[in-house]
mmCIF file of C-alpha atoms in Angstrom:
data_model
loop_
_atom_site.group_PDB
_atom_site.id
_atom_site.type_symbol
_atom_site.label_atom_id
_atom_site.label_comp_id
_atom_site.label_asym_id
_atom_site.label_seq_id
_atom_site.Cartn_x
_atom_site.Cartn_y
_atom_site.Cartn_z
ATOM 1 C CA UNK A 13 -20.798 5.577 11.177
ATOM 2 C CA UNK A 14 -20.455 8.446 8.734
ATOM 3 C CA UNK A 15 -16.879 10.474 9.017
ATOM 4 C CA UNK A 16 -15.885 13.498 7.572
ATOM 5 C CA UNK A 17 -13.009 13.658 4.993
ATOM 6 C CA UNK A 18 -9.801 15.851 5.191
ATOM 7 C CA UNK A 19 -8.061 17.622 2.832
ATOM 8 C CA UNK A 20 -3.643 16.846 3.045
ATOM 9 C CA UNK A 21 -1.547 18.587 0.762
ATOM 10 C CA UNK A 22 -4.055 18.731 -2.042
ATOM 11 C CA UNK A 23 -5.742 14.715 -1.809
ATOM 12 C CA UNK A 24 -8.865 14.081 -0.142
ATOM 13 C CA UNK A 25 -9.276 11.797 2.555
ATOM 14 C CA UNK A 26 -12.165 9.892 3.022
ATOM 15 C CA UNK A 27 -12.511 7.475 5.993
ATOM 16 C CA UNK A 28 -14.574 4.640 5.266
ATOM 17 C CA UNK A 29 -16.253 2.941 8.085
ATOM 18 C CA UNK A 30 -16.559 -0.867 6.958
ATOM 19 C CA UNK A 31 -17.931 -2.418 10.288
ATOM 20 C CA UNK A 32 -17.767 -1.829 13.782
ATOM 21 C CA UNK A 33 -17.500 -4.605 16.601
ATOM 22 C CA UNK A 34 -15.390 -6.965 18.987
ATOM 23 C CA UNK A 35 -13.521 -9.932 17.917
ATOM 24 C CA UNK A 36 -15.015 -12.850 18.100
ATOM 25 C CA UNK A 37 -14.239 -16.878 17.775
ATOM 26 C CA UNK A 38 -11.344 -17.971 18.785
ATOM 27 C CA UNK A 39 -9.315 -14.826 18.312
ATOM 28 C CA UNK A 40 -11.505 -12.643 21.312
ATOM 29 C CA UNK A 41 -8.852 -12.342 24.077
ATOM 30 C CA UNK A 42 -9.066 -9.520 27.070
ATOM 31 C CA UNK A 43 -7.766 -6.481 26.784
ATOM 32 C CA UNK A 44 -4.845 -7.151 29.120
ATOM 33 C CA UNK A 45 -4.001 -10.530 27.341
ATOM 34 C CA UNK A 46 -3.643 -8.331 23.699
ATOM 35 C CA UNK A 47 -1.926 -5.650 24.705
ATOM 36 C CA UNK A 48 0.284 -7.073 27.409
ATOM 37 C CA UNK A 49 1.847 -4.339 29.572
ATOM 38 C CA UNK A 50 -0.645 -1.068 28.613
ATOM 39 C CA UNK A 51 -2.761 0.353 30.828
ATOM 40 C CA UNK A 52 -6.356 -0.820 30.243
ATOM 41 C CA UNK A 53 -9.977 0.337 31.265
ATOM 42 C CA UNK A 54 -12.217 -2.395 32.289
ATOM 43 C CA UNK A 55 -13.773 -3.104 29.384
ATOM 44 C CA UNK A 56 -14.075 -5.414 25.632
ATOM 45 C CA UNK A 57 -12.237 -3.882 22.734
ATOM 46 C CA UNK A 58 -14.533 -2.589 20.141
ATOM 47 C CA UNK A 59 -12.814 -2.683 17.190
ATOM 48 C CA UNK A 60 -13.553 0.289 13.944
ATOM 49 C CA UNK A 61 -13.009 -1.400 10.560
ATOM 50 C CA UNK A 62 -11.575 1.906 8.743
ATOM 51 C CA UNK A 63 -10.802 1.767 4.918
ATOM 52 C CA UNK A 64 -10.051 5.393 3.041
ATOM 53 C CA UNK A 65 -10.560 6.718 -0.020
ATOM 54 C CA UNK A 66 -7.565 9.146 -1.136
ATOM 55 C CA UNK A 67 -8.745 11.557 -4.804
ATOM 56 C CA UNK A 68 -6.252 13.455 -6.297
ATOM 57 C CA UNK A 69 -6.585 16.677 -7.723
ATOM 58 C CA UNK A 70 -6.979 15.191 -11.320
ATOM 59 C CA UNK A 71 -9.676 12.909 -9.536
ATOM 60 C CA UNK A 72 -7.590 9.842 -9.552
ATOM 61 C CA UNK A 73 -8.220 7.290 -6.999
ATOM 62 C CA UNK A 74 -7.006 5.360 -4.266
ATOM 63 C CA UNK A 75 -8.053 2.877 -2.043
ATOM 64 C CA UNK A 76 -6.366 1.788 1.173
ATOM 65 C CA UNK A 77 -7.648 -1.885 2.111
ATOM 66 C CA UNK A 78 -10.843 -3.050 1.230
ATOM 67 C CA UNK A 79 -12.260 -4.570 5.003
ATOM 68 C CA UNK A 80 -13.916 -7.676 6.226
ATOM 69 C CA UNK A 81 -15.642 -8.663 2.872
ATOM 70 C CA UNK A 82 -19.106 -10.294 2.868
ATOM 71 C CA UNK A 83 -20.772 -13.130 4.675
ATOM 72 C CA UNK A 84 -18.384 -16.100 3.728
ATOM 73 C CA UNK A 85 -15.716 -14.039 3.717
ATOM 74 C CA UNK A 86 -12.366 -15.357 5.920
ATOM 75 C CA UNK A 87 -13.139 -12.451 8.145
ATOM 76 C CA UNK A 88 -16.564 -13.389 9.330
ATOM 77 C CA UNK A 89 -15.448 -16.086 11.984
ATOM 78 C CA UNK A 90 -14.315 -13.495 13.705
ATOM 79 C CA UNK A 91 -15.260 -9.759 12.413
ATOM 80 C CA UNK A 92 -18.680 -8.413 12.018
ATOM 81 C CA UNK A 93 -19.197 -9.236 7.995
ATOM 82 C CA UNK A 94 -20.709 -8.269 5.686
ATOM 83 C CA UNK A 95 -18.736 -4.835 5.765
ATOM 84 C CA UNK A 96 -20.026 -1.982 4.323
ATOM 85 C CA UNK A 97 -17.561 -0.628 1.739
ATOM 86 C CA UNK A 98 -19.593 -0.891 -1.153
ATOM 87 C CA UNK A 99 -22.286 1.556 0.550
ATOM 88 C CA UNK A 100 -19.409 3.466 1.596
ATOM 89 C CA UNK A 101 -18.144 4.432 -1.680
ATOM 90 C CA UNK A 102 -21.153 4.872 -2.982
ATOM 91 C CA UNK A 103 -21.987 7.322 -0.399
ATOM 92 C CA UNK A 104 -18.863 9.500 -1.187
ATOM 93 C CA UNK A 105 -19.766 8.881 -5.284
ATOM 94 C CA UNK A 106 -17.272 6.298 -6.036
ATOM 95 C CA UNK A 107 -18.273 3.027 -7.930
ATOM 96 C CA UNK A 108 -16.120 0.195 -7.673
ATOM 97 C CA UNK A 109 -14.635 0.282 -11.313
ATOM 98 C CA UNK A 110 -13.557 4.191 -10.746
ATOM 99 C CA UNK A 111 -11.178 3.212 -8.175
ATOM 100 C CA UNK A 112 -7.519 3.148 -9.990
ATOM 101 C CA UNK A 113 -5.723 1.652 -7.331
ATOM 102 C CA UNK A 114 -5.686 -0.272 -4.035
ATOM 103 C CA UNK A 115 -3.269 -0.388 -1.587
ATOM 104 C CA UNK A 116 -3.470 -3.390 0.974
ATOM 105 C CA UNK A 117 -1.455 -2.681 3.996
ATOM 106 C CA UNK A 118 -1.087 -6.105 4.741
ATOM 107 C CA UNK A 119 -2.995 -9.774 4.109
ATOM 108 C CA UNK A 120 -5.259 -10.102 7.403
ATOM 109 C CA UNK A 121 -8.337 -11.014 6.953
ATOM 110 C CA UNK A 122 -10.282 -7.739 8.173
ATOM 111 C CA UNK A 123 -8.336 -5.649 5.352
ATOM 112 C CA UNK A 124 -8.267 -7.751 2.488
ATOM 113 C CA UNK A 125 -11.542 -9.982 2.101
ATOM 114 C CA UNK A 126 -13.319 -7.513 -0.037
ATOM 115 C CA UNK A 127 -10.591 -7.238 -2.386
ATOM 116 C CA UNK A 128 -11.999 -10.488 -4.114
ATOM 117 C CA UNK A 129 -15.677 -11.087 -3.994
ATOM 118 C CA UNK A 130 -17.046 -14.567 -4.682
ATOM 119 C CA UNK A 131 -14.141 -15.304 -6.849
ATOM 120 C CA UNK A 132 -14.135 -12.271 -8.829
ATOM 121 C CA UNK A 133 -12.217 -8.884 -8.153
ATOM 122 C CA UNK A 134 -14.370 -6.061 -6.743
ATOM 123 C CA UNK A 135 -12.225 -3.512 -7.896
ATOM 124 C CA UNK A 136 -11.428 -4.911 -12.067
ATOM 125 C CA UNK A 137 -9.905 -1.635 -13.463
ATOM 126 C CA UNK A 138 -7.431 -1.082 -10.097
ATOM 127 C CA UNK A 139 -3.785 -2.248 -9.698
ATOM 128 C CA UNK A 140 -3.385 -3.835 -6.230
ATOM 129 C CA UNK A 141 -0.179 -2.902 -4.606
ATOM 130 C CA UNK A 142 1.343 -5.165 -2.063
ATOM 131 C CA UNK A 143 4.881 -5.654 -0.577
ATOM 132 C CA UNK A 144 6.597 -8.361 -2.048
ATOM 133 C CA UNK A 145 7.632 -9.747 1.832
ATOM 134 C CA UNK A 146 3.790 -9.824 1.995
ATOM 135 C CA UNK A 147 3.183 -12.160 -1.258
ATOM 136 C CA UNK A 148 5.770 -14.132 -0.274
ATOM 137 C CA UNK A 149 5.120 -15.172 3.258
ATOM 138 C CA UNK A 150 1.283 -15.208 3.238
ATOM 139 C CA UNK A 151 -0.209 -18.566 3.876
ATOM 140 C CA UNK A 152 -1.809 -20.706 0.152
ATOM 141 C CA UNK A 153 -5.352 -19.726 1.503
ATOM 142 C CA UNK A 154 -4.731 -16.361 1.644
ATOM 143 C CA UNK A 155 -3.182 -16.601 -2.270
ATOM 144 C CA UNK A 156 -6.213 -18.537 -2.956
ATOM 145 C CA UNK A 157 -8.725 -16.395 -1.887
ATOM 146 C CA UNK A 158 -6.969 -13.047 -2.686
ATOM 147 C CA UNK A 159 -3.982 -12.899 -4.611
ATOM 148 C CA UNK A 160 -4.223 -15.033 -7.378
ATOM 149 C CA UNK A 161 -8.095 -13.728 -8.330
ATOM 150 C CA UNK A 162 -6.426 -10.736 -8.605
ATOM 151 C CA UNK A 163 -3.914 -11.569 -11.179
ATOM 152 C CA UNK A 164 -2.363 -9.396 -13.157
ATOM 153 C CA UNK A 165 -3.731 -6.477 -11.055
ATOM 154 C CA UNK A 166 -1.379 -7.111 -8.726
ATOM 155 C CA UNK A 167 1.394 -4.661 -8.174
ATOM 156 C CA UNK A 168 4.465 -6.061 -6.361
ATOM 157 C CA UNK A 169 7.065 -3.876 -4.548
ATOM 158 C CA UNK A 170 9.634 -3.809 -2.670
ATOM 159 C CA UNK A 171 9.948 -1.401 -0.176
ATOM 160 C CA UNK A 172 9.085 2.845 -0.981
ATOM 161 C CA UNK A 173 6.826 3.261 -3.923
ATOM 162 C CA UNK A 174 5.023 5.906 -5.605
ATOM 163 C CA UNK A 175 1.035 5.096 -6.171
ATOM 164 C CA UNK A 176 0.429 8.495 -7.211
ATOM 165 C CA UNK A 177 2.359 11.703 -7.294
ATOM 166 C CA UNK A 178 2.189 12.729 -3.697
ATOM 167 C CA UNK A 179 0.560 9.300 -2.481
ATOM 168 C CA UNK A 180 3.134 7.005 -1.403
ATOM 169 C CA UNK A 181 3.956 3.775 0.233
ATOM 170 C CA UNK A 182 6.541 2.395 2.981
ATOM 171 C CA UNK A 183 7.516 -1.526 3.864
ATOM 172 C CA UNK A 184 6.167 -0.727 7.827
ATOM 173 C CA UNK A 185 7.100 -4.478 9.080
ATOM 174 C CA UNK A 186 6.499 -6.386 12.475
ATOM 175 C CA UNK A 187 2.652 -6.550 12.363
ATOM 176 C CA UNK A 188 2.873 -8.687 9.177
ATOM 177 C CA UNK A 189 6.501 -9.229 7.299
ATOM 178 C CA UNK A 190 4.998 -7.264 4.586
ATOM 179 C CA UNK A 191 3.220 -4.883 6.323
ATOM 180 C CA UNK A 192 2.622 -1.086 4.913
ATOM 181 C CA UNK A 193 1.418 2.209 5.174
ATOM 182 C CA UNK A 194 0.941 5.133 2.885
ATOM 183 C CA UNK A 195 2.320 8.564 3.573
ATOM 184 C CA UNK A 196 0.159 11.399 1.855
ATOM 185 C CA UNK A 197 1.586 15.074 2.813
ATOM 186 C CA UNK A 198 1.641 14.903 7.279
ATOM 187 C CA UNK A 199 -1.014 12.238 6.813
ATOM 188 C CA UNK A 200 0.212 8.866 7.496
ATOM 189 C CA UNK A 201 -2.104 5.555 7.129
ATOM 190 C CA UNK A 202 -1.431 3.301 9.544
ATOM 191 C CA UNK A 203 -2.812 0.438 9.264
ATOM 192 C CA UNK A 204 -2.416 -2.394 12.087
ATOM 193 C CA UNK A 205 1.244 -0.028 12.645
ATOM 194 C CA UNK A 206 -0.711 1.198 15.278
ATOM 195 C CA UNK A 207 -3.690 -0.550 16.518
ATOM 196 C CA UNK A 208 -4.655 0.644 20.198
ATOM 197 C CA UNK A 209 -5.097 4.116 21.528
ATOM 198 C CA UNK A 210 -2.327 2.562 24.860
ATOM 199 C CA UNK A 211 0.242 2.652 21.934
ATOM 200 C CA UNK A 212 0.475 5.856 21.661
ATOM 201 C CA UNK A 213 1.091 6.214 24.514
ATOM 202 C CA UNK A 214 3.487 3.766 25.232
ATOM 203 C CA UNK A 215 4.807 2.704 21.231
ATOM 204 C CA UNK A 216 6.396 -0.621 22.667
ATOM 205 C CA UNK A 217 3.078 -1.987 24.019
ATOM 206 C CA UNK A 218 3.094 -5.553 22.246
ATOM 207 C CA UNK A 219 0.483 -6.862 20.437
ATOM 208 C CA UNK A 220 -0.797 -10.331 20.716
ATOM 209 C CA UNK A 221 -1.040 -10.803 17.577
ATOM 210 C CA UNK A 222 1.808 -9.588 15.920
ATOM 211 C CA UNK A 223 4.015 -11.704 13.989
ATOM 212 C CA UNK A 224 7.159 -10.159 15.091
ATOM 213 C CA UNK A 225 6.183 -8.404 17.711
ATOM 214 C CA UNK A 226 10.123 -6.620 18.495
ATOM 215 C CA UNK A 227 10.047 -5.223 15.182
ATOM 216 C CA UNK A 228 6.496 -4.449 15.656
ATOM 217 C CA UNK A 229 6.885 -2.403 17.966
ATOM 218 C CA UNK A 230 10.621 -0.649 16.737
ATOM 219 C CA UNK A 231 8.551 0.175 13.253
ATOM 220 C CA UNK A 232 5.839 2.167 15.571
ATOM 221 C CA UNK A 233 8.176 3.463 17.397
ATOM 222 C CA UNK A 234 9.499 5.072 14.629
ATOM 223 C CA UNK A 235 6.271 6.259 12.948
ATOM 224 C CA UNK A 236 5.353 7.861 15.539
ATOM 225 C CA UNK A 237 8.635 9.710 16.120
ATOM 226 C CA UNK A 238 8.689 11.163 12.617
ATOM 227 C CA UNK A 239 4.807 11.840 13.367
ATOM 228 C CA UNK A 240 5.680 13.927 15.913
ATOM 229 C CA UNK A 241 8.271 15.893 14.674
ATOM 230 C CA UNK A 242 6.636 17.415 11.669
ATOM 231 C CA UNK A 243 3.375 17.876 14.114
ATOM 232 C CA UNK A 244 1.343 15.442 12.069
ATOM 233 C CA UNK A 245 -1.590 12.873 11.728
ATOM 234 C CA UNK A 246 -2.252 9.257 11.322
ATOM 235 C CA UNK A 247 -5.102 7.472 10.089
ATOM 236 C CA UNK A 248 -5.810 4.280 11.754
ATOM 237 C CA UNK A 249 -7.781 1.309 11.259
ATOM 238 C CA UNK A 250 -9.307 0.292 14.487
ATOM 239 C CA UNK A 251 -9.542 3.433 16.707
ATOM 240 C CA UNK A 252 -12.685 4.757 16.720
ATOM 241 C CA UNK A 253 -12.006 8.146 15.180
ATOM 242 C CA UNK A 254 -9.901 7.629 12.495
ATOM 243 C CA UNK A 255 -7.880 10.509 12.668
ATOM 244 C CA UNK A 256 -5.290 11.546 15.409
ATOM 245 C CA UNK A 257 -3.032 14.422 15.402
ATOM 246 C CA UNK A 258 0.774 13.182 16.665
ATOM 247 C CA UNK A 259 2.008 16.031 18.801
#
């Protein structure tokens, strides 16, 4: 599904769509069950796998997770792999070893399998940048598959950091203990901050999945708060449209 990119205080925004699809294997749940006290239509969750592309003026280049991954990817007992991020780059004229840097929000499955591809990093001239309350609580497969391919591209912080002037990231925990999300102008990345359209309307909807799900729900609170008050947009992972004005 092909969106059309945005223009924030001087990067472009390009929302990739990596796959689209309901959970499956053991993780498929009822609406109700994942997002326990929301108000819910009748019907399965049909999750958007959204990656974006942010270029700077000086064409520099940054990517914000990198999906589900291929067929044997960690992701595909569950998500629809193979994702399509390759194709999607290549349909906004970006190869793989153009991209300077990656940001993964957090570890999951569905944002950071195509990070490392059959052993080998997809992206080899990128710095990945993680939170360092990520690295250290994610489980030895995850470091297997992901993290320690990766190497010396990895970029560890701890809490605000600058990717590129005017591209930014904050620790955004609850989700993940590492979880985070990159501020760009108005424009704020969400991630799995924000997962279900019932959270915005309600911000302390749980979700089921959630490793804390208190502070979960205290960090989206608080997104969305400064969201609103300077009138401005997130980007989200899993909502269909991938951009929502906050008013």
């Amino acid at each position: 599904m092909r969106h059309e990119p945005r223009i924030v205080a001087g990067v472009e925004v390009f929302p990739l769509c990596d796959a689209v699809g309901p959970m499956g294997g053991d993780v498929r749940r009822p609406l109700p069950e994942l997002f326990p006290g929301g108000v819910h239509e009748d019907a399965e969750w049909i999750l958007h796998f959204h990656c974006y592309l942010l270029r700077d003026a000086a064409g520099r280049t940054v990517l914000v997770d990198t999906g589900v991954g291929p067929e044997d990817s960690p992701a595909a007992s569950w998500a629809p792999a193979p994702g399509a991020l390759g194709a999607e780059l290549a349909r906004v004229g970006v190869a793989p070893e153009e991209v300077d840097a990656v940001v993964l929000t957090h570890l999951h499955s569905d944002h950071a399998s195509g990070a490392v591809v059959g052993g080998v990093p997809a992206f080899p001239n990128a710095r990945h940048l993680l939170q360092r309350a990520e690295v250290d609580t994610a489980a030895e497969a995850v470091l297997d598959h992901v993290v320690r391919p990766l190497g010396e591209r990895v970029q560890v912080v701890d809490g605000p950091a600058e990717v590129l002037p005017g591209i930014r990231v904050l620790h955004a925990p609850g989700h993940t203990p590492g979880h985070q999300v990159v501020r760009v102008g108005e424009l704020t990345l969400t991630g799995d901050v924000v997962l279900h359209p019932v959270q915005l309307a309600d911000p302390k909807v749980p979700y089921l999945y959630d490793a804390d799900p208190e502070q979960a729900a205290a960090t989206r609170v608080e997104l969305l708060e400064r969201a609103r008050a300077e009138n401005g947009l997130i980007a989200t992972a899993h909502f269909a449209e991938p951009f929502t004005p906050v008013r």
